[in-house]
């Protein structure tokens, strides 16, 4: 399945950034046939920061704004909810409150600084952003990162996936008033951040990835402790999760909340767990190192908040096992023959895609004299916010946090 | 699986650590923050690491309630406003409105997670700033700052 990640304008032509068989491709847009092939093309072409801005009217219908300053969301973003009372008829999402002009900030920077700044686009997706950005720059320079760098990027992305998925499940448990479960999940979340610090020197895995280089490699004597920590984390999580699934109250809160059909997911161009929870497989796993064992693609069928949580829970356990298996042999990874840098270009264009915890992150970079002349980023939270708006229709207000939190999207990531 | 209380007690999650503040924390004149502190968090343009650290701060390892520190859902109930990030232009107005709503006396703690980025606006002339931290403090550092706001140290 090919997924359209982004649309960009270069000189007089329009190009499409597409994920094909796990590879990032830059295709020329063919106008009308593009819209038939990729139903999310109009959505990505406009990149409007006001999502589903058309108002709704009717007898007794009123609009109220939730955000940008509210403890329920905390991030700077707002929902305009149209309702006649108990149910949400329509939700408009305004991303302007969090628009920090990151693309403009990165333009003009040298390639090294651009990768560093990409981590600040959405710090809980720091590795995903920096990997996608560095792959785009490496493609522009005509180089391919050596095996050790590719391996560590894969490891760090899975470490990022673990703490993000824990955070989503913790938020869902809190929203369902499962206070004890939420406390224990919160403890595991904090534990995962501490493991990140032991692995990389940074709780959010920042400052590690660079162009054909990783800045920090753990002392191999501490790898054993890290492996043991991941084993304990996985065991505790599985215990808690199985116990939570025996709670009919918790399951019923999530079941059928925020349903998204397969067709809706495809038309919005979703990727990641939100797409896979609708029973569709994407091939984002192909963006990781092909020499490492590929993780299984986890799918559910219902497309509701429960399915999205179950997808994430299974991915979390798989990622823990992946890290345990690969960290054990990380001391024998060898740089391949490409480690001796071939001639690099200081100008060119390239695209890169990485597999973030919430879907595909894509970057397009145009380099000139080793400086970023033009940059576009395509984040999973943008189509994700469209999905949130779609999934909120006909939901009662009390189900709002289940819908919003289950997609794992962030205003920081969507607004850029 | 064991009964919840047994499972929880066996894990012994809460740490017994002294939390120091990485920055100097000022005092508000006529401050009555003796034994408890209610904190309202506002994100004005952070990169989201700070939001995650606030969630991590509420984990059982830190158990902030034993120090009398609580996160509040409304600025009307707050003693301290915790500002996350450097404000984007659109958030200057909401930030000023929020400050107007906090009852006096109050303090402001600023966490600037992108101090090198000069592309965005600097902080407005904020009143009662009692602490400022450049970067992303980890929860133990943030807890140290909050504990230092209290005039009575609870353990």
Coordinates of C-alpha atoms in Angstrom, one line a residue:
Chain A
X1 CA 0.0 0.0 0.0
X2 CA 1.4 3.4 -1.0
X3 CA 0.8 6.3 1.4
X4 CA 1.0 9.9 0.4
X5 CA 2.9 11.7 3.2
X6 CA 3.2 15.2 1.8
X7 CA 2.8 17.6 -1.1
X8 CA 5.3 20.3 -2.0
X9 CA 5.8 22.9 -4.6
X10 CA 9.2 23.3 -6.2
X11 CA 9.5 26.0 -8.8
X12 CA 6.6 25.4 -11.2
X13 CA 6.0 21.7 -10.4
X14 CA 4.2 19.9 -7.7
X15 CA 5.8 16.9 -6.1
X16 CA 4.5 14.1 -3.9
X17 CA 6.4 12.5 -1.1
X18 CA 5.2 9.0 -1.1
X19 CA 6.0 6.0 1.1
X20 CA 6.4 3.0 -1.3
X21 CA 7.4 -0.4 0.1
X22 CA 9.1 1.3 3.0
X23 CA 11.0 3.7 0.9
X24 CA 10.6 7.5 0.6
X25 CA 10.0 8.5 -3.0
X26 CA 9.6 11.9 -4.7
X27 CA 7.0 11.7 -7.5
X28 CA 5.8 14.4 -9.9
X29 CA 2.1 15.2 -9.3
X30 CA -0.2 14.4 -12.2
X31 CA -3.1 16.6 -11.2
X32 CA -6.5 14.9 -11.3
X33 CA -5.2 11.4 -11.3
X34 CA -3.3 12.2 -8.1
X35 CA -6.5 12.9 -6.3
X36 CA -8.0 9.6 -7.5
X37 CA -4.9 7.6 -6.4
X38 CA -4.4 9.4 -3.1
X39 CA -7.7 10.6 -1.5
X40 CA -5.8 12.6 1.1
X41 CA -4.1 14.7 -1.6
X42 CA -6.4 17.8 -1.1
X43 CA -5.9 17.7 2.6
X44 CA -2.1 17.7 2.4
X45 CA -2.0 20.2 -0.5
X46 CA -3.8 22.9 1.5
X47 CA -2.0 22.2 4.9
X48 CA -4.6 24.5 6.5
X49 CA -3.9 25.1 10.2
X50 CA -7.6 25.3 10.8
X51 CA -9.0 21.8 10.5
X52 CA -12.6 21.3 9.4
X53 CA -13.3 25.0 9.8
X54 CA -16.8 25.0 8.3
X55 CA -19.4 25.8 11.0
X56 CA -22.5 23.7 11.7
X57 CA -25.9 25.2 12.3
X58 CA -29.2 23.8 13.4
X59 CA -31.9 24.1 16.0
X60 CA -30.3 24.8 19.4
X61 CA -26.8 24.2 18.1
X62 CA -24.1 26.4 19.7
X63 CA -20.4 26.5 19.5
X64 CA -17.9 26.7 22.4
X65 CA -14.2 26.8 22.3
X66 CA -12.1 24.4 24.4
X67 CA -8.5 25.7 24.6
X68 CA -5.9 27.1 24.1
X69 CA -5.6 27.4 27.8
X70 CA -7.2 24.4 29.5
X71 CA -5.8 21.8 31.9
X72 CA -7.5 19.1 29.9
X73 CA -5.4 19.6 26.8
X74 CA -2.4 21.4 28.3
X75 CA -0.8 21.9 24.9
X76 CA -1.6 25.2 23.2
X77 CA -4.4 24.3 20.8
X78 CA -8.1 24.6 20.6
X79 CA -11.2 22.7 19.6
X80 CA -14.3 24.5 18.6
X81 CA -17.1 22.1 19.5
X82 CA -20.5 22.4 17.9
X83 CA -23.3 20.8 20.0
X84 CA -26.9 21.1 21.0
X85 CA -26.2 19.5 24.3
X86 CA -24.7 16.1 25.1
X87 CA -23.2 15.1 21.8
X88 CA -20.5 16.7 19.7
X89 CA -21.9 17.4 16.2
X90 CA -18.7 18.8 14.7
X91 CA -15.2 19.7 15.9
X92 CA -13.0 22.3 14.4
X93 CA -9.3 22.1 15.5
X94 CA -7.2 25.3 15.4
X95 CA -3.4 24.6 15.2
X96 CA -2.4 28.3 14.9
X97 CA -1.8 28.6 18.7
X98 CA 1.2 26.2 18.4
X99 CA 2.5 27.2 15.0
X100 CA 6.2 28.0 15.7
X101 CA 7.4 28.3 12.1
X102 CA 9.9 25.5 12.5
X103 CA 10.3 25.0 8.7
X104 CA 11.3 28.7 8.4
X105 CA 13.7 28.4 11.4
X106 CA 15.5 25.5 9.8
X107 CA 15.8 27.1 6.4
X108 CA 19.2 28.8 6.0
X109 CA 20.9 26.7 8.7
X110 CA 23.8 24.4 7.9
X111 CA 22.9 20.7 7.7
X112 CA 24.2 19.8 11.2
X113 CA 22.2 22.6 12.9
X114 CA 19.1 21.6 10.9
X115 CA 19.2 18.1 12.2
X116 CA 19.7 19.4 15.8
X117 CA 16.7 21.8 15.4
X118 CA 14.5 19.0 13.9
X119 CA 14.5 17.4 17.4
X120 CA 12.8 20.5 18.8
X121 CA 9.8 20.2 16.3
X122 CA 8.2 17.7 18.7
X123 CA 10.6 16.5 21.3
X124 CA 8.7 13.3 22.2
X125 CA 9.3 12.4 18.5
X126 CA 12.8 13.8 18.6
X127 CA 14.5 10.7 17.2
X128 CA 11.9 10.1 14.5
X129 CA 12.2 13.7 13.3
X130 CA 16.0 13.8 13.4
X131 CA 16.3 10.4 11.6
X132 CA 13.9 11.5 8.8
X133 CA 15.7 14.9 8.5
X134 CA 19.2 13.3 8.5
X135 CA 18.2 10.7 5.9
X136 CA 16.8 13.4 3.7
X137 CA 20.1 15.4 4.0
X138 CA 22.2 12.3 3.4
X139 CA 20.2 11.5 0.3
X140 CA 20.8 15.1 -0.9
X141 CA 24.5 14.7 -0.2
X142 CA 24.5 11.3 -2.0
X143 CA 25.7 9.3 1.0
X144 CA 24.2 6.4 2.9
X145 CA 24.8 6.0 6.7
X146 CA 26.9 3.1 7.8
X147 CA 25.5 0.0 9.4
X148 CA 26.3 1.0 13.0
X149 CA 24.5 4.4 12.6
X150 CA 21.4 2.7 10.9
X151 CA 21.3 0.1 13.6
X152 CA 21.4 2.6 16.5
X153 CA 18.8 4.8 14.7
X154 CA 16.5 1.7 14.7
X155 CA 17.2 1.0 18.3
X156 CA 16.5 4.6 19.4
X157 CA 13.3 4.8 17.4
X158 CA 12.0 1.7 19.2
X159 CA 13.0 3.2 22.6
X160 CA 11.1 6.3 21.6
X161 CA 8.1 4.1 20.6
X162 CA 8.1 2.4 24.0
X163 CA 7.8 5.6 26.2
X164 CA 5.3 7.2 23.8
X165 CA 3.0 4.2 23.8
X166 CA 3.2 3.9 27.6
X167 CA 2.2 7.6 27.8
X168 CA -0.9 7.1 25.5
X169 CA -2.1 4.1 27.5
X170 CA -1.5 6.0 30.8
X171 CA -3.6 8.9 29.5
X172 CA -6.4 6.5 28.5
X173 CA -6.4 4.9 31.9
X174 CA -6.5 8.3 33.6
X175 CA -9.4 9.4 31.4
X176 CA -11.3 6.2 32.3
X177 CA -10.8 7.0 36.0
X178 CA -8.7 3.9 36.5
X179 CA -6.6 5.7 39.0
X180 CA -4.5 2.8 40.4
X181 CA -3.8 1.4 36.9
X182 CA -2.9 4.9 35.8
X183 CA -0.5 5.4 38.7
X184 CA 1.3 2.2 37.9
X185 CA 1.5 3.0 34.2
X186 CA 2.8 6.5 35.1
X187 CA 5.6 4.7 37.1
X188 CA 6.5 2.6 34.1
X189 CA 6.5 5.7 31.9
X190 CA 8.9 7.5 34.3
X191 CA 11.0 4.3 34.4
X192 CA 11.2 4.2 30.6
X193 CA 12.5 7.8 30.5
X194 CA 15.2 6.8 33.0
X195 CA 16.2 3.9 30.8
X196 CA 16.4 6.3 27.9
X197 CA 18.8 8.4 29.9
X198 CA 21.0 5.4 30.7
X199 CA 20.9 4.3 27.0
X200 CA 21.6 7.7 25.4
X201 CA 22.4 10.3 28.0
X202 CA 19.0 12.0 27.4
X203 CA 15.6 11.2 28.6
X204 CA 14.1 12.1 25.2
X205 CA 16.9 10.6 23.2
X206 CA 17.9 14.0 22.0
X207 CA 21.4 15.1 20.8
X208 CA 22.3 11.6 19.6
X209 CA 21.5 11.3 15.9
X210 CA 23.5 13.3 13.4
X211 CA 24.4 13.0 9.7
X212 CA 26.0 9.6 9.2
X213 CA 27.0 9.7 12.9
X214 CA 25.7 9.0 16.4
X215 CA 27.1 11.1 19.1
X216 CA 26.7 8.8 22.1
X217 CA 27.1 5.1 22.4
X218 CA 26.4 3.5 25.7
X219 CA 29.2 1.9 27.7
X220 CA 28.7 -1.7 27.0
X221 CA 29.1 -2.6 30.6
X222 CA 25.8 -0.7 31.2
X223 CA 24.0 -2.5 28.4
X224 CA 23.3 -5.5 30.6
X225 CA 21.6 -3.3 33.2
X226 CA 19.6 -1.6 30.4
X227 CA 18.5 -5.0 29.0
X228 CA 17.4 -6.1 32.5
X229 CA 15.5 -2.9 32.9
X230 CA 13.6 -3.4 29.6
X231 CA 12.8 -7.0 30.6
X232 CA 11.4 -5.8 34.0
X233 CA 9.5 -3.1 32.3
X234 CA 8.0 -5.5 29.8
X235 CA 7.0 -8.0 32.5
X236 CA 5.4 -5.4 34.7
X237 CA 3.5 -3.8 31.7
X238 CA 2.2 -7.2 30.5
X239 CA 0.9 -7.9 34.1
X240 CA -0.8 -4.6 34.4
X241 CA -2.2 -4.7 30.9
X242 CA -3.7 -8.2 31.2
X243 CA -5.2 -7.1 34.5
X244 CA -6.8 -4.1 32.9
X245 CA -8.3 -6.2 30.2
X246 CA -10.2 -8.1 32.9
X247 CA -12.0 -4.8 33.9
X248 CA -15.3 -4.6 31.9
X249 CA -15.8 -1.0 33.0
X250 CA -12.5 0.1 31.4
X251 CA -13.0 -1.9 28.2
X252 CA -16.6 -0.6 27.8
X253 CA -15.4 3.0 28.1
X254 CA -13.1 2.5 25.2
X255 CA -15.1 0.1 23.1
X256 CA -16.8 1.9 20.1
X257 CA -15.4 5.3 21.3
X258 CA -14.1 7.3 18.4
X259 CA -14.6 4.8 15.6
X260 CA -12.9 5.2 12.3
X261 CA -13.7 3.0 9.3
X262 CA -11.0 1.7 6.9
X263 CA -12.2 4.0 4.2
X264 CA -12.0 7.0 6.5
X265 CA -8.5 6.1 7.6
X266 CA -7.4 5.7 4.0
X267 CA -9.0 8.9 2.8
X268 CA -7.2 10.8 5.6
X269 CA -3.9 9.3 4.7
X270 CA -3.3 7.9 8.2
X271 CA -0.3 5.8 9.0
X272 CA 1.0 4.1 12.1
X273 CA -1.1 2.6 14.9
X274 CA -4.2 4.6 14.0
X275 CA -4.2 3.0 10.6
X276 CA -3.3 -0.4 11.8
X277 CA -6.1 -0.4 14.4
X278 CA -8.5 -0.2 11.4
X279 CA -7.1 -3.5 10.1
X280 CA -4.8 -2.0 7.4
X281 CA -1.1 -2.8 7.2
X282 CA 1.3 0.0 6.3
X283 CA 4.9 -0.8 5.5
X284 CA 6.6 1.7 7.8
X285 CA 8.6 -1.1 9.3
X286 CA 10.5 -1.1 6.0
X287 CA 12.0 2.3 6.8
X288 CA 14.2 0.7 9.5
X289 CA 17.4 -1.1 8.9
X290 CA 16.8 -4.0 6.5
X291 CA 19.6 -6.0 8.2
X292 CA 17.9 -6.1 11.5
X293 CA 15.0 -8.4 12.2
X294 CA 11.8 -6.6 11.1
X295 CA 9.2 -6.1 13.8
X296 CA 5.8 -7.8 13.1
X297 CA 3.0 -5.4 11.9
X298 CA 0.3 -5.4 14.6
X299 CA -3.3 -4.8 13.5
X300 CA -6.7 -4.8 15.1
X301 CA -10.0 -4.6 13.3
X302 CA -12.5 -2.3 15.0
X303 CA -10.9 1.1 14.5
X304 CA -12.0 2.4 17.9
X305 CA -10.1 3.7 20.9
X306 CA -9.8 0.2 22.3
X307 CA -8.3 -1.1 19.1
X308 CA -5.8 1.8 19.0
X309 CA -4.8 1.0 22.6
X310 CA -4.5 -2.7 21.9
X311 CA -2.3 -2.0 18.9
X312 CA 0.0 0.2 20.9
X313 CA 0.2 -2.3 23.8
X314 CA 1.3 -5.1 21.5
X315 CA 3.8 -2.9 19.7
X316 CA 5.2 -1.9 23.1
X317 CA 5.9 -5.4 24.1
X318 CA 7.3 -6.3 20.7
X319 CA 9.6 -3.2 20.9
X320 CA 10.9 -4.2 24.3
X321 CA 11.7 -7.7 23.0
X322 CA 13.4 -6.2 19.9
X323 CA 15.6 -4.0 22.1
X324 CA 16.5 -6.8 24.4
X325 CA 17.5 -9.0 21.4
X326 CA 19.5 -6.4 19.6
X327 CA 21.2 -4.7 22.5
X328 CA 22.6 -8.1 23.5
X329 CA 24.6 -8.2 20.2
X330 CA 25.2 -4.4 19.8
X331 CA 28.9 -4.7 20.7
X332 CA 29.6 -6.9 17.6
X333 CA 28.0 -4.5 15.1
X334 CA 30.5 -3.6 12.5
X335 CA 30.6 -0.6 10.2
X336 CA 30.3 -1.9 6.6
X337 CA 32.4 -0.8 3.7
X338 CA 30.5 2.4 3.3
X339 CA 31.9 3.6 6.6
X340 CA 34.7 5.2 4.6
X341 CA 32.8 8.2 3.3
X342 CA 32.5 8.4 -0.4
X343 CA 32.6 11.8 -2.0
X344 CA 29.7 13.8 -0.8
X345 CA 27.8 16.5 -2.6
X346 CA 27.2 19.9 -0.9
X347 CA 24.1 20.4 -2.8
X348 CA 21.1 18.3 -4.0
X349 CA 17.7 17.4 -2.8
X350 CA 16.5 14.4 -0.9
X351 CA 13.6 12.9 1.0
X352 CA 13.6 10.9 4.2
X353 CA 10.8 9.0 6.1
X354 CA 11.0 7.5 9.5
X355 CA 8.6 5.4 11.6
X356 CA 7.5 7.6 14.5
X357 CA 5.3 6.2 17.3
X358 CA 2.2 7.8 15.7
X359 CA 3.0 7.3 12.0
X360 CA 5.2 8.4 9.2
X361 CA 7.4 11.5 9.6
X362 CA 8.7 12.8 6.3
X363 CA 11.2 15.5 5.3
X364 CA 12.1 17.1 2.0
X365 CA 15.4 19.0 2.0
X366 CA 17.1 21.1 -0.8
X367 CA 20.7 21.8 0.0
X368 CA 23.0 24.3 -1.5
X369 CA 26.6 24.7 -0.2
X370 CA 25.8 22.5 2.7
X371 CA 23.0 24.9 3.8
X372 CA 19.3 24.2 3.8
X373 CA 17.8 26.2 1.0
X374 CA 14.3 24.8 1.3
X375 CA 12.8 22.4 3.8
X376 CA 9.4 20.9 4.2
X377 CA 8.3 18.5 7.0
X378 CA 5.3 16.2 7.0
X379 CA 4.2 15.0 10.4
X380 CA 1.8 12.2 11.4
X381 CA -0.2 14.4 13.7
X382 CA -1.5 16.6 10.9
X383 CA -3.7 13.8 9.3
X384 CA -4.1 12.5 12.8
X385 CA -5.8 15.7 13.9
X386 CA -8.2 15.4 10.9
X387 CA -8.9 11.9 12.1
X388 CA -9.6 13.2 15.6
X389 CA -12.1 15.7 14.2
X390 CA -13.8 13.0 12.2
X391 CA -13.9 10.5 15.1
X392 CA -15.4 13.1 17.5
X393 CA -18.6 13.4 15.5
X394 CA -21.6 12.0 17.4
X395 CA -19.5 11.3 20.5
X396 CA -20.6 12.4 24.0
X397 CA -18.4 14.9 25.7
X398 CA -17.2 12.4 28.3
X399 CA -15.6 10.4 25.5
X400 CA -13.6 13.3 24.3
X401 CA -10.4 12.3 26.0
X402 CA -10.6 8.7 24.8
X403 CA -10.9 9.9 21.2
X404 CA -8.2 12.5 21.4
X405 CA -5.6 10.6 23.5
X406 CA -6.0 7.3 21.6
X407 CA -4.7 8.8 18.4
X408 CA -1.4 9.8 20.1
X409 CA -1.3 13.1 18.2
X410 CA 0.2 16.4 19.4
X411 CA -0.5 20.0 18.5
X412 CA 3.3 20.6 18.6
X413 CA 3.8 18.0 15.9
X414 CA 0.8 19.0 13.8
X415 CA 1.4 22.7 13.8
X416 CA 5.2 22.7 13.3
Chain B
X1 CA -1.9 -10.9 39.8
X2 CA -1.8 -9.8 43.4
X3 CA -4.5 -7.6 44.9
X4 CA -3.8 -4.0 43.9
X5 CA -2.6 -2.7 47.3
X6 CA -0.2 -5.7 47.8
X7 CA 1.1 -5.2 44.2
X8 CA 1.6 -1.5 44.8
X9 CA 3.2 -1.7 48.2
X10 CA 5.6 -4.4 47.1
X11 CA 6.9 -2.2 44.4
X12 CA 8.0 0.6 46.8
X13 CA 8.0 3.2 44.1
X14 CA 8.3 6.5 46.0
X15 CA 11.9 7.7 46.3
X16 CA 13.4 9.0 49.4
X17 CA 15.7 11.7 47.9
X18 CA 16.5 15.2 48.8
X19 CA 15.5 17.4 45.8
X20 CA 17.6 20.5 45.3
X21 CA 16.8 23.4 43.1
X22 CA 19.1 24.0 40.1
X23 CA 18.2 27.7 40.0
X24 CA 17.7 30.4 42.6
X25 CA 14.1 30.7 43.6
X26 CA 12.9 34.1 44.7
X27 CA 10.3 35.0 47.3
X28 CA 7.1 36.8 46.8
X29 CA 6.4 39.6 49.3
X30 CA 3.6 38.7 51.6
X31 CA 3.8 35.1 50.4
X32 CA 1.6 32.7 52.3
X33 CA 2.9 29.5 50.6
X34 CA 3.7 27.7 53.7
X35 CA 2.7 24.1 53.6
X36 CA 1.1 23.7 50.2
X37 CA 1.6 24.9 46.6
X38 CA -1.0 24.8 43.9
X39 CA 0.5 25.0 40.4
X40 CA -1.2 25.9 37.1
X41 CA 0.7 24.8 34.0
X42 CA 0.4 26.7 30.7
X43 CA 2.1 25.7 27.5
X44 CA 2.8 28.8 25.3
X45 CA 5.0 27.3 22.7
X46 CA 7.1 24.4 24.1
X47 CA 8.5 21.5 22.1
X48 CA 6.4 19.1 24.2
X49 CA 9.3 17.6 26.2
X50 CA 8.2 19.9 29.1
X51 CA 4.6 18.6 28.9
X52 CA 5.9 15.1 29.1
X53 CA 8.1 16.0 32.1
X54 CA 5.1 17.5 33.9
X55 CA 3.3 14.1 33.4
X56 CA 6.4 12.3 34.6
X57 CA 6.5 14.6 37.7
X58 CA 3.1 13.2 38.7
X59 CA 4.4 9.7 38.7
X60 CA 4.6 7.7 42.0
X61 CA 8.4 7.9 42.1
X62 CA 8.2 11.6 42.9
X63 CA 4.8 11.5 44.8
X64 CA 4.6 15.3 44.8
X65 CA 1.5 15.4 47.1
X66 CA 3.6 14.4 50.1
X67 CA 5.3 17.8 49.7
X68 CA 2.0 19.6 49.5
X69 CA 2.4 20.3 45.8
X70 CA -0.7 19.9 43.6
X71 CA -1.5 20.6 40.0
X72 CA -4.6 22.6 39.7
X73 CA -7.1 22.7 36.8
X74 CA -7.8 26.4 37.0
X75 CA -5.6 29.5 37.3
X76 CA -8.1 30.8 39.8
X77 CA -7.0 28.2 42.3
X78 CA -3.3 28.6 41.6
X79 CA -0.4 30.0 43.7
X80 CA 2.2 29.5 41.0
X81 CA 2.0 29.7 37.2
X82 CA 4.4 27.4 35.4
X83 CA 5.0 28.7 31.9
X84 CA 6.3 26.1 29.4
X85 CA 8.2 27.3 26.4
X86 CA 8.8 30.6 24.7
X87 CA 5.5 32.1 23.7
X88 CA 4.4 32.2 20.1
X89 CA 2.7 35.4 19.0
X90 CA -0.8 33.9 19.2
X91 CA -0.3 32.8 22.8
X92 CA 0.8 36.2 24.2
X93 CA -2.9 37.3 24.7
X94 CA -4.0 34.0 26.4
X95 CA -0.9 34.2 28.6
X96 CA -1.8 37.7 29.8
X97 CA -5.4 36.8 30.4
X98 CA -4.3 33.8 32.5
X99 CA -2.0 36.0 34.6
X100 CA -4.9 38.4 35.2
X101 CA -6.9 35.5 36.6
X102 CA -4.5 34.3 39.2
X103 CA -5.3 35.6 42.6
X104 CA -2.7 37.7 44.4
X105 CA -0.1 36.9 45.7
X106 CA 1.3 34.6 43.1
X107 CA 4.6 33.6 41.5
X108 CA 5.6 32.7 38.0
X109 CA 8.2 30.0 37.0
X110 CA 9.4 30.1 33.5
X111 CA 10.8 27.0 31.7
X112 CA 12.4 28.1 28.4
X113 CA 13.1 25.0 26.4
X114 CA 14.5 26.7 23.3
X115 CA 16.7 29.6 24.5
X116 CA 18.8 29.5 21.4
X117 CA 15.9 30.1 19.1
X118 CA 15.7 33.8 18.6
X119 CA 13.1 33.5 15.9
X120 CA 10.2 33.7 18.3
X121 CA 9.1 36.5 20.6
X122 CA 10.7 36.8 24.0
X123 CA 8.7 36.8 27.2
X124 CA 6.5 39.8 27.8
X125 CA 7.2 41.8 30.8
X126 CA 6.0 39.2 33.3
X127 CA 5.3 40.1 36.9
X128 CA 6.5 38.1 39.9
X129 CA 8.9 35.8 38.1
X130 CA 10.5 33.8 40.9
X131 CA 12.5 31.3 38.9
X132 CA 13.7 30.8 35.4
X133 CA 15.2 27.7 33.9
X134 CA 16.8 27.4 30.4
X135 CA 16.4 24.0 28.8
X136 CA 14.3 21.0 29.9
X137 CA 14.7 20.2 33.6
X138 CA 14.1 16.7 34.6
X139 CA 11.4 16.1 37.1
X140 CA 13.8 15.9 40.1
X141 CA 15.1 19.4 39.2
X142 CA 11.6 20.7 38.7
X143 CA 10.5 19.3 42.0
X144 CA 13.4 20.9 43.7
X145 CA 12.3 24.3 42.3
X146 CA 8.7 23.8 43.5
X147 CA 9.8 22.6 46.9
X148 CA 11.9 25.8 47.2
X149 CA 8.8 27.9 46.7
X150 CA 7.4 26.6 50.0
X151 CA 8.5 28.2 53.2
X152 CA 8.1 24.9 55.1
X153 CA 10.0 21.9 53.9
X154 CA 7.9 18.7 54.1
X155 CA 9.5 15.3 53.5

